[in-house]
Tab-separated table of C-alpha atoms in Angstrom:
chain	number	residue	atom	x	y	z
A	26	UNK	CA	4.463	-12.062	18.042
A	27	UNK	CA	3.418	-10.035	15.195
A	28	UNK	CA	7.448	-10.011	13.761
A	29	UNK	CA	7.179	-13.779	14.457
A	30	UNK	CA	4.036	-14.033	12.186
A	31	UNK	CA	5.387	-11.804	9.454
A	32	UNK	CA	8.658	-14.054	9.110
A	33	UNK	CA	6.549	-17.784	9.333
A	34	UNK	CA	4.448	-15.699	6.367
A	35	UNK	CA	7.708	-15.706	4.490
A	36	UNK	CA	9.467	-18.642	5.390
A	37	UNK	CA	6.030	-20.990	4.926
A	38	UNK	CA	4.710	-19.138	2.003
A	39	UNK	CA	8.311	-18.302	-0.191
A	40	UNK	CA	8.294	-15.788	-3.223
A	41	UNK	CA	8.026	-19.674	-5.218
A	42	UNK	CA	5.279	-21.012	-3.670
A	43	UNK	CA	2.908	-17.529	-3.863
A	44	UNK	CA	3.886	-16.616	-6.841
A	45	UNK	CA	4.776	-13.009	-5.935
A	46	UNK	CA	7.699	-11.064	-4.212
A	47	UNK	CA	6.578	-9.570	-0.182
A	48	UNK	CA	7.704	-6.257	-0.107
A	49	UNK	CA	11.181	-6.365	2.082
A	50	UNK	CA	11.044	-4.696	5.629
A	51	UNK	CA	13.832	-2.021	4.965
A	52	UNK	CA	11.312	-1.046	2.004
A	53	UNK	CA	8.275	-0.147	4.247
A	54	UNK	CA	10.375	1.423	6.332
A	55	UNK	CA	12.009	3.665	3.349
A	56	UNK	CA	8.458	4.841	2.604
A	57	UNK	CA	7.288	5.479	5.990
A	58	UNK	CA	10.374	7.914	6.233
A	59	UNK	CA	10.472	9.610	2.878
A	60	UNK	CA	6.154	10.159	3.183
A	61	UNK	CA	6.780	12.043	6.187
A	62	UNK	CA	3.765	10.754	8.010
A	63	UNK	CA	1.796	12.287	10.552
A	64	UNK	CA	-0.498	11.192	13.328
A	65	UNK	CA	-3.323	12.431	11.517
A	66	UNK	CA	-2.560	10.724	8.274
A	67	UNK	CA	-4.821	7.821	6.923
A	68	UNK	CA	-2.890	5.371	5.263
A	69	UNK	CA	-4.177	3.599	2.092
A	70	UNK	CA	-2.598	0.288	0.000
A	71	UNK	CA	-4.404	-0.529	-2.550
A	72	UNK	CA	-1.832	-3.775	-2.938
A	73	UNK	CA	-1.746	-4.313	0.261
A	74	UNK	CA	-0.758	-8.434	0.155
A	75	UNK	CA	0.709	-9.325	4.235
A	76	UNK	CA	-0.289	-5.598	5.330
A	77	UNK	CA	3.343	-4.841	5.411
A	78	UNK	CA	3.010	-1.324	4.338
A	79	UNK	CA	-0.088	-0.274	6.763
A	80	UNK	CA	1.869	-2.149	9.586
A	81	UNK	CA	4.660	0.281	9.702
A	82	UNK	CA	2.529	3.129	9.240
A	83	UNK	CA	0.493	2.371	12.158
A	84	UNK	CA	3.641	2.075	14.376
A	85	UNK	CA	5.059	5.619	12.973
A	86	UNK	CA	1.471	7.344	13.428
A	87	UNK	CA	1.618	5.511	16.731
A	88	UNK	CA	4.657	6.675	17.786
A	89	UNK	CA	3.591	10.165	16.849
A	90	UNK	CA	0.564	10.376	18.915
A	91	UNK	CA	2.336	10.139	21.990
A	92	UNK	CA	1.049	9.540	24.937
A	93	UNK	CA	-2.489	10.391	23.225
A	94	UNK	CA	-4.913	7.088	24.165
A	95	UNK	CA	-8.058	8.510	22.183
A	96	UNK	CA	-5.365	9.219	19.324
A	97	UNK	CA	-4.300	5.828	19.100
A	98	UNK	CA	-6.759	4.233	19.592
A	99	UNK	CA	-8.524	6.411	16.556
A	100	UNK	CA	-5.385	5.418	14.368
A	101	UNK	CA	-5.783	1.736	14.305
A	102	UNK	CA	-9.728	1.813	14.103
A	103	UNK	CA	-10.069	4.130	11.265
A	104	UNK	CA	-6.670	5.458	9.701
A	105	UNK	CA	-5.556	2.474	8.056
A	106	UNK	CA	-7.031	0.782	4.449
A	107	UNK	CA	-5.996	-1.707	2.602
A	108	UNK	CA	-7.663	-4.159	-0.142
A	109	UNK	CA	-6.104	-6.818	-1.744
A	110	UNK	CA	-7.615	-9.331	-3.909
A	111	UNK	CA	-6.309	-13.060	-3.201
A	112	UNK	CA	-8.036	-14.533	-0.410
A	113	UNK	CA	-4.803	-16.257	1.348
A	114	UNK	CA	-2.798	-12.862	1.256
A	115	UNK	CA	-6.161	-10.779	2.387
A	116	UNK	CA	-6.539	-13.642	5.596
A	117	UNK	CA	-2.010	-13.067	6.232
A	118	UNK	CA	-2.831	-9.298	6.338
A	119	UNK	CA	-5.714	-9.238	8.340
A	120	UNK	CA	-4.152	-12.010	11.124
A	121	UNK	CA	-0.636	-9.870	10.855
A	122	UNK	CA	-2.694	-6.785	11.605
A	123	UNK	CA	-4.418	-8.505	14.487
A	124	UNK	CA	-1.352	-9.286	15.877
A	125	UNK	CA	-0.412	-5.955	16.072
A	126	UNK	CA	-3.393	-5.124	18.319
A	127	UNK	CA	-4.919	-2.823	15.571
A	128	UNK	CA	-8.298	-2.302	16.922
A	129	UNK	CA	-10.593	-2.986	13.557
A	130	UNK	CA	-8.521	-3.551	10.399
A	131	UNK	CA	-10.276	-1.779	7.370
A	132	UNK	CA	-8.903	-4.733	5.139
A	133	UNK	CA	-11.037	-5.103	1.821
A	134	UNK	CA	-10.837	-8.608	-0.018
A	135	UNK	CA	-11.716	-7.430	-3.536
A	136	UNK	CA	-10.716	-5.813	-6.791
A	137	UNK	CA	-8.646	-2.333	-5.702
A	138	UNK	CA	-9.480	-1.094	-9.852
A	139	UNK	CA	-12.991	-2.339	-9.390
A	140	UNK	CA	-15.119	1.387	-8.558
A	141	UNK	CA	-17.029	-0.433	-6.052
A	142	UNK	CA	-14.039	-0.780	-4.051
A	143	UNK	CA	-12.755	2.649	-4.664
A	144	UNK	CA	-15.956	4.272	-3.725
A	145	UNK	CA	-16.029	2.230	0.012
A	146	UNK	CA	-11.855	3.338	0.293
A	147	UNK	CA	-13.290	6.911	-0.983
A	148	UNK	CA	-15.195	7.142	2.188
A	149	UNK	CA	-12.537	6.686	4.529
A	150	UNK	CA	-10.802	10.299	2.819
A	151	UNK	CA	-6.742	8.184	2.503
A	152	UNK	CA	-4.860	11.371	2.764
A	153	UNK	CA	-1.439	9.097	2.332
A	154	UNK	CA	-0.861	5.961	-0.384
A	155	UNK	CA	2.002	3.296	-0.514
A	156	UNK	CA	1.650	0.638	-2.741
A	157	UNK	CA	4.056	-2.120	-3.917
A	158	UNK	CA	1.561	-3.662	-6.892
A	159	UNK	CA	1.842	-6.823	-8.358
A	160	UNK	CA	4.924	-7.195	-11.255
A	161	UNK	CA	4.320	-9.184	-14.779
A	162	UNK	CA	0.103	-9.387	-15.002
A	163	UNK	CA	-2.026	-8.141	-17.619
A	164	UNK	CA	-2.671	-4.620	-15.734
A	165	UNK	CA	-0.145	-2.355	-15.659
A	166	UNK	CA	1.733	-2.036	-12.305
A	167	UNK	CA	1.256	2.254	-13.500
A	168	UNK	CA	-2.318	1.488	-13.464
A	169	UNK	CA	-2.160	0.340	-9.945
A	170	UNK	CA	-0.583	3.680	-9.005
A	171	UNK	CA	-3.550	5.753	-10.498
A	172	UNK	CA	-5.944	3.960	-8.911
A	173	UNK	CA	-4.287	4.458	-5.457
A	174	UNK	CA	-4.111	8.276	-6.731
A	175	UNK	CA	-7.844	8.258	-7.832
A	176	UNK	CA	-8.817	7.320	-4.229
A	177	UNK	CA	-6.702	10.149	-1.874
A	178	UNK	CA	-7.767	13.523	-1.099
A	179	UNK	CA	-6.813	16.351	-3.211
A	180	UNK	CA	-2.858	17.389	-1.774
A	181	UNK	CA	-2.639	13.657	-0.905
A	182	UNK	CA	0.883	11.970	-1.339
A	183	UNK	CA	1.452	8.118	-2.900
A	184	UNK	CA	4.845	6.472	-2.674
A	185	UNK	CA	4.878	3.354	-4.943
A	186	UNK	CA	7.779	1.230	-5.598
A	187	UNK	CA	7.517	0.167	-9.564
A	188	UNK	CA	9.971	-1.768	-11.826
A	189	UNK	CA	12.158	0.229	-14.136
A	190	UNK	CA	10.837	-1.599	-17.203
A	191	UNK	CA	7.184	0.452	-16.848
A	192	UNK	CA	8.954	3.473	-16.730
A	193	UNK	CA	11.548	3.353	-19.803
A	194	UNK	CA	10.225	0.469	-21.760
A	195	UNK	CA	8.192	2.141	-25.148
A	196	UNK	CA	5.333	0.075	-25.226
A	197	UNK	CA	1.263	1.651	-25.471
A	198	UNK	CA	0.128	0.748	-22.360
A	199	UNK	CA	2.477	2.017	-20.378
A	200	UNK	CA	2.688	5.141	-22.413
A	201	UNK	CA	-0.898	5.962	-21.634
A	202	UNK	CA	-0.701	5.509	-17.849
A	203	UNK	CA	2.713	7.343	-17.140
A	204	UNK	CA	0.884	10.076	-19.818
A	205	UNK	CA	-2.511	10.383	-17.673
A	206	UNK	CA	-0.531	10.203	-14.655
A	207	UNK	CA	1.644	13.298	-15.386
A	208	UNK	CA	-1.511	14.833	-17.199
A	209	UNK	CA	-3.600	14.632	-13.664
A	210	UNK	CA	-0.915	14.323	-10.679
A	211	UNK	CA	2.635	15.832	-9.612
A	212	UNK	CA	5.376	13.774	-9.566
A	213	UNK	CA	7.752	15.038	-6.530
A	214	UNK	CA	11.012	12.780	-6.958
A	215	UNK	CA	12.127	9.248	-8.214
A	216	UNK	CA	14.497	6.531	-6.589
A	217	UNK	CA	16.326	3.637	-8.217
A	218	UNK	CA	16.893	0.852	-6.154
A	219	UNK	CA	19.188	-2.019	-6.901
């Protein structure tokens, strides 16, 4: 049902009609594998748009956990975060997370930059980001990254799918994110995708 839901998401709502490109299935599945995650990990988008991201987390953690109820159980209550601002994509993430039977989503609608929002994800202690943020606004998509960063626990990994154009294009904005990025965090390795 819940594979059902996420394809009506696409097919009703197209990339035209939303404005904005869902991240692919093989993607979330590309992070959940390079991260590494564990059963203990708790899982924070900052972007999270249909949930796509947590979703495939929560079946790896689940999968890892075994035959371990309490463990479970634990995972979909508390081990998953997400916040996304538009009020149609926040209602398509929490319904596609219900669908997966996961227990209480921890799905914020509001502003992920906003430090409201940060401090309520803060509490949770995300020990594992993936992000996919939103392409061509205002706010850089490097800024998105940072914030995910500003939110996980010190050792914490983020995987983040960005275009190419933040990274090589010379312009100020960008400059000053991927320079207080490398300033404050570790970047570990980089993939280009066609």
């Amino acid at each position: 049902l819940g594979q059902f839901y996420s394809e009506f998401i696409r097919y009703v709502n197209g990339d035209k009609k939303l404005g904005l490109v869902l991240t692919p299935q093989h993607v979330t599945e590309l992070f959940v594998d390079i991260a590494d995650l564990t059963a203990d990990d708790v899982l924070y988008d900052n972007c999270c748009g249909t949930a796509g991201f947590l979703i495939k987390g929560m079946k790896r953690m689940i999968e890892l956990s075994g035959n371990d109820s309490t463990k479970k159980k634990r995972i979909k209550e508390t081990q998953l975060i997400g916040v996304e601002r538009r009020s149609d994509m926040f209602t398509y993430a929490c319904s596609n997370m219900m669908m997966r039977g996961d227990g209480k989503s921890n799905i914020l609608l509001g502003d992920s930059l906003s430090n409201a929002v940060k401090s309520e994800v803060k509490t949770h202690k995300p020990t594992m980001g993936f992000l996919n943020p939103p392409y061509s606004t205002s706010i850089s998509e490097l800024e998105f990254v940072y914030r995910n960063l500003e939110c996980l626990e010190k050792n914490s990994l983020c995987v983040a799918i960005i275009p190419l154009g933040c990274i090589i294009e010379n312009n100020d904005r960008d400059y000053q994110w991927k320079k207080k990025l490398l300033e404050e965090h570790t970047l570990k390795a980089v993939f280009s995708m066609p």
